[in-house]
Short mmCIF file of C-alpha atoms and ligand atoms in Angstrom, two decimals:
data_model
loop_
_atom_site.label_atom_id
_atom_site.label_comp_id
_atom_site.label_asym_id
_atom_site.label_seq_id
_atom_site.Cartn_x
_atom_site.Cartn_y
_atom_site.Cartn_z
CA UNK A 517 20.59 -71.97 24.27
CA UNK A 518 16.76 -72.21 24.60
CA UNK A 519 16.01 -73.56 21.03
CA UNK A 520 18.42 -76.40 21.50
CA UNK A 521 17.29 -77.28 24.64
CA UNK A 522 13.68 -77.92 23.63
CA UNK A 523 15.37 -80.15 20.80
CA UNK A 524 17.08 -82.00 22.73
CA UNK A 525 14.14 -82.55 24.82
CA UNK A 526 12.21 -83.43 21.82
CA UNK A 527 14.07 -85.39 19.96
CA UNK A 528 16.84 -86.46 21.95
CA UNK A 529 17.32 -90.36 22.83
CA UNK A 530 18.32 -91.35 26.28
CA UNK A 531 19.96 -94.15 25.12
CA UNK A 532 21.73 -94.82 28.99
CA UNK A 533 22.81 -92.56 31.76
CA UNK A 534 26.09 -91.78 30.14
CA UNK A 535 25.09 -91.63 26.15
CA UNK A 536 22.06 -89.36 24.67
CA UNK A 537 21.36 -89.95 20.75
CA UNK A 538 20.74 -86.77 18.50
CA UNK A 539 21.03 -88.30 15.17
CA UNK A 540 17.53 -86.76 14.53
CA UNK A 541 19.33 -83.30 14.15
CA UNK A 542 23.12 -83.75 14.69
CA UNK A 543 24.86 -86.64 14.21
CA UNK A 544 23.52 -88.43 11.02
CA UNK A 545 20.38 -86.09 10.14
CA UNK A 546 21.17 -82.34 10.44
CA UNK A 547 18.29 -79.81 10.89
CA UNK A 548 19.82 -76.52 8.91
CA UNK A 549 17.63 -74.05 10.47
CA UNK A 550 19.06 -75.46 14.32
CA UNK A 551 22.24 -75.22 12.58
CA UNK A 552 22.45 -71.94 11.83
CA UNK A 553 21.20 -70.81 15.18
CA UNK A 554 23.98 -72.81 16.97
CA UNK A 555 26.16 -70.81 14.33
CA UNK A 556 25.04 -67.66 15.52
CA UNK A 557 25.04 -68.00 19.16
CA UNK A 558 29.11 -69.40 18.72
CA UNK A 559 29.67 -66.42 17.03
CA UNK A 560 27.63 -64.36 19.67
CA UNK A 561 29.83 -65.97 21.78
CA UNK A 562 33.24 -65.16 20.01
CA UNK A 563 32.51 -61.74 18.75
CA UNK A 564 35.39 -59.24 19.11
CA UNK A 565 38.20 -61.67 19.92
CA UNK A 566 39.90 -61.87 16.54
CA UNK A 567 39.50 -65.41 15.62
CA UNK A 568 41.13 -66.13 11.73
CA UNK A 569 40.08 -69.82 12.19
CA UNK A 570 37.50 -72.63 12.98
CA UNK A 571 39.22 -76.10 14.02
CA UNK A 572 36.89 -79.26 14.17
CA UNK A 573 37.23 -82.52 13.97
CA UNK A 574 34.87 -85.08 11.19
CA UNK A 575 32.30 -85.60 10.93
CA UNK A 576 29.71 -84.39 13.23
CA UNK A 577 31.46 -81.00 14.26
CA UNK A 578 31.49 -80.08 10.90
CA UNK A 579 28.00 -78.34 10.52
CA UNK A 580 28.14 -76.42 13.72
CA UNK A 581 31.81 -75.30 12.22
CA UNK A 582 30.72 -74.35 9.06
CA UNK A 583 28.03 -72.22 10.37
CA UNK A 584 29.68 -70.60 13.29
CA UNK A 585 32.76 -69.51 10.19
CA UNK A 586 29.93 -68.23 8.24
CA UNK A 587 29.12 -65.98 10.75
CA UNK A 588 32.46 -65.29 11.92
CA UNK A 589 33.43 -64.98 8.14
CA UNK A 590 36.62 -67.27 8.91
CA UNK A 591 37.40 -70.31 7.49
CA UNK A 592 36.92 -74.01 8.59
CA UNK A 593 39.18 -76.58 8.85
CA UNK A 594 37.99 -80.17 9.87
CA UNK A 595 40.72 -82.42 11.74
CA UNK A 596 40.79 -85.81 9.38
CA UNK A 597 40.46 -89.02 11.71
CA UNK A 598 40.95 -91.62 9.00
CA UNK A 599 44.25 -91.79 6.36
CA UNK A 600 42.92 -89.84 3.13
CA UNK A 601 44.60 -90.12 0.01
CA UNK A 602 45.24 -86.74 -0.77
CA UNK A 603 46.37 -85.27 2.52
CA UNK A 604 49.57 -87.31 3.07
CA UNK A 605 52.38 -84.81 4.07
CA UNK A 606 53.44 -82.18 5.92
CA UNK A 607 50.40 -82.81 8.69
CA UNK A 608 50.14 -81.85 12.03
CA UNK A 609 49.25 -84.94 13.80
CA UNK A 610 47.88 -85.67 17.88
CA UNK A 611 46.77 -88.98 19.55
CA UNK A 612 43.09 -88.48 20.72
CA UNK A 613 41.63 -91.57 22.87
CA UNK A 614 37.89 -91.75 23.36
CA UNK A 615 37.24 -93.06 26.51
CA UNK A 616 33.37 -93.81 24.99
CA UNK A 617 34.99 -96.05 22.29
CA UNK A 618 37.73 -97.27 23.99
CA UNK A 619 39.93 -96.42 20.69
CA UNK A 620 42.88 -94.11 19.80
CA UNK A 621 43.06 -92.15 16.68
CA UNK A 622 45.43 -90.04 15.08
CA UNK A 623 44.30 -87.05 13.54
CA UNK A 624 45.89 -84.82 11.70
CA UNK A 625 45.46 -81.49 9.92
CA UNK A 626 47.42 -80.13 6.65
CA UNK A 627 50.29 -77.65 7.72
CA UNK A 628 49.66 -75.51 5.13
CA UNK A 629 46.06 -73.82 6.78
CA UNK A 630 47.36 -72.94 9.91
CA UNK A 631 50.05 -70.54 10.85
CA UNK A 632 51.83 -68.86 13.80
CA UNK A 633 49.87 -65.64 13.51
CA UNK A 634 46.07 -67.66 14.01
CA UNK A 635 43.82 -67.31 16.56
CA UNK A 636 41.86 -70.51 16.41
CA UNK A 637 38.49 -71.66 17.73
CA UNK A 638 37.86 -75.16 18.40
CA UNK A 639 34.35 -76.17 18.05
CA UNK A 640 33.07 -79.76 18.36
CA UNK A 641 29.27 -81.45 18.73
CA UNK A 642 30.03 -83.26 21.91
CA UNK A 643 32.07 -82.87 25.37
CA UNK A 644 32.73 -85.76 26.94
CA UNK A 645 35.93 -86.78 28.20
CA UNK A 646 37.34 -84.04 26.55
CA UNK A 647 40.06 -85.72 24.68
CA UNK A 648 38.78 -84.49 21.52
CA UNK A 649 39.53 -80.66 22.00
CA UNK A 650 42.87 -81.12 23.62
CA UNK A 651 44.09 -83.24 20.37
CA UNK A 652 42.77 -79.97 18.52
CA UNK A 653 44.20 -77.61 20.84
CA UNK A 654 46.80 -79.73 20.39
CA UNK A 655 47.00 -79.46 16.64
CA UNK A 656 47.24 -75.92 16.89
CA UNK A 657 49.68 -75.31 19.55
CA UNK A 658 51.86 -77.12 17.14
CA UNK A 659 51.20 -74.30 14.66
CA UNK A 660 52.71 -71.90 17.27
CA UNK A 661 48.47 -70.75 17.06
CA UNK A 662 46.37 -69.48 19.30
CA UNK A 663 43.42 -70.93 20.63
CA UNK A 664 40.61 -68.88 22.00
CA UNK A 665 38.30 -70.65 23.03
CA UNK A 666 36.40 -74.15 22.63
CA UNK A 667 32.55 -74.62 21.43
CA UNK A 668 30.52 -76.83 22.04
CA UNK A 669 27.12 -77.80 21.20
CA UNK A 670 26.00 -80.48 23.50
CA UNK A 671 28.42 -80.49 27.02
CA UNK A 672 27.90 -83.87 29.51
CA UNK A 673 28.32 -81.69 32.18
CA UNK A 674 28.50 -84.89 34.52
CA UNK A 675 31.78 -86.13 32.82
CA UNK A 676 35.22 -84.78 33.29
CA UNK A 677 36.01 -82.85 29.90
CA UNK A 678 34.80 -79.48 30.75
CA UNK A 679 36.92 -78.98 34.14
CA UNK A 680 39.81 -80.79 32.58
CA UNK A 681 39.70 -77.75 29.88
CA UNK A 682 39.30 -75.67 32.29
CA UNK A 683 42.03 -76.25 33.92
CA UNK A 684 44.53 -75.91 31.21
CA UNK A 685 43.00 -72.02 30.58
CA UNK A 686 40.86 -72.92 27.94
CA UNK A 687 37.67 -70.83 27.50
CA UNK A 688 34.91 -73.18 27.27
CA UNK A 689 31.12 -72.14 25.66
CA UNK A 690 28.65 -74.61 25.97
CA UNK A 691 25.27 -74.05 24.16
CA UNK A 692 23.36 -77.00 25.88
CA UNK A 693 24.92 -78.32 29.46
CA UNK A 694 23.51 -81.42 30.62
CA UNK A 695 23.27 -82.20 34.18
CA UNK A 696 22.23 -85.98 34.36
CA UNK A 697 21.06 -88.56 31.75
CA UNK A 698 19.76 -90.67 34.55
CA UNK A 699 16.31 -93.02 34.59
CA UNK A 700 16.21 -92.06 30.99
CA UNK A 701 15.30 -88.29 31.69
CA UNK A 702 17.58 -85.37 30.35
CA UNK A 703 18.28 -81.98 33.03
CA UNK A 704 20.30 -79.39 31.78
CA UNK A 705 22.61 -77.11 34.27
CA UNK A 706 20.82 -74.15 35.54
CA UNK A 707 23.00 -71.32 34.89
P1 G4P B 1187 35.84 -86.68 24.26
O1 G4P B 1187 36.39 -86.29 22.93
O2 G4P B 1187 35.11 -85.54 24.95
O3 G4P B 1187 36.90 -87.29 25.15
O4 G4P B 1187 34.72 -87.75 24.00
P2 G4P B 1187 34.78 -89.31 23.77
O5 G4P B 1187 36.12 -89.68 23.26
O6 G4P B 1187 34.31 -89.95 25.01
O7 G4P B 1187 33.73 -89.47 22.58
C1 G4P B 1187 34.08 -90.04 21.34
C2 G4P B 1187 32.97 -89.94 20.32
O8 G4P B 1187 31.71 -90.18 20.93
C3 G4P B 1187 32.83 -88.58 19.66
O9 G4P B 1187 32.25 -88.77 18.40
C4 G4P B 1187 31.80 -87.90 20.56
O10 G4P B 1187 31.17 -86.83 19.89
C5 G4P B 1187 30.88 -89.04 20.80
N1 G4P B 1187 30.07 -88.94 22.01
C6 G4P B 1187 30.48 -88.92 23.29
N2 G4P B 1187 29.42 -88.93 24.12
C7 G4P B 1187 28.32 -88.92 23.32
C8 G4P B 1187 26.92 -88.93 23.58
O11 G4P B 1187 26.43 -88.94 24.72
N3 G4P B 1187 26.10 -88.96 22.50
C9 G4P B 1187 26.56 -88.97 21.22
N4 G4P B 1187 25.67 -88.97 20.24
N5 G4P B 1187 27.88 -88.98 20.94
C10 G4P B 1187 28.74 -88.95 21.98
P3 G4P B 1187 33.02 -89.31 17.14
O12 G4P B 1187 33.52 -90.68 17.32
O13 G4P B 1187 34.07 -88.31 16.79
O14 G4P B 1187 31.88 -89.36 16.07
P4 G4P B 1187 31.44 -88.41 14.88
O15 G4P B 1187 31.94 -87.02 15.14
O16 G4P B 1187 32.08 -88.99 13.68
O17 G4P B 1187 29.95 -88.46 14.89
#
């Protein structure tokens, strides 16, 4: 995706060769306008294949999720990563470890927003490792749902999440695919 491409390229941090920083427009400041183009190329993406629900994870998936459902007209449903107070029962719950952090989390999902009949889309900002989507896949295999695909806005193409996905028949969209991070310089894959 051209647009977010050039932003990344703009205002994208290098920060080492495995980490780029995009809280200038993702992950703590959120352009709207970028938004809503990454909303309609997901649901460009995902037109015509019946999806009933968005599945992300907080916080930073939820703006790309919220936009993509707007255009999809479907609703969202964030993963929660910390206890809340009000969601307390009847949860779907997966380990996810982030190999970045070098923490597991539990995350969880009320029962009562997914069903056997859904056809889910998983959409998250990054893909590293990609831990992340299979506790959401996760999540809603444990619904008896579908899940038809994965999004995602910003892939590290140079790190094992995509083929891992891959290989367990996920369909995988990425909107920006990043080759290499190295000597502080981002390259996307040519595709
Ligand atoms: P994985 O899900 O693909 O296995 O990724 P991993 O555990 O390695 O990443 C954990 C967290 O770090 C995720 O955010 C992920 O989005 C983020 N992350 C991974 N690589 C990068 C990167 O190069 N740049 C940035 N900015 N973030 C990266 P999180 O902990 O869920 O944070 P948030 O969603 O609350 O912002």
């Amino acid at each position: 995706m051209q647009a977010l491409e050039q932003k990344i390229l703009d205002e994208g941090i290098v920060l080492s060769d495995q980490v780029l920083k995009v809280d200038a427009f993702l992950n703590h400041q959120i352009d709207p306008v970028l938004m809503q183009q990454i909303g309609q190329e997901f649901a460009r993406r995902f037109k015509n294949t019946g999806i009933t629900k968005i599945i992300t994870i907080e916080a930073s998936g939820i703006a790309p999720a919220v936009m993509a459902g707007l255009e999809l007209g479907v609703p969202v449903i964030f993963a929660r990563k910390y206890q809340s107070l009000t969601l307390k029962d009847d949860l779907y719950r997966s380990k996810v470890f982030s190999f970045t952090k070098q923490t597991e989390s539990t995350i969880a999902i009320s029962r009562k927003h997914l069903a056997a009949h859904d056809r889910a889309l998983v959409i998250d900002d990054f893909l590293a490792n990609g831990q992340a989507a299979l506790g959401l896949a996760d999540l809603i295999h444990q619904a008896n749902a579908e899940v038809i695909g994965i999004g995602i806005v910003i892939e590290k193409s140079f790190q094992p999440g995509r083929q891992l996905l891959l290989d367990q028949g996920y369909r995988v969209e990425s909107l920006a695919r990043i080759e290499s991070l190295a000597e502080g310089l981002v390259t996307f894959v040519k595709e």
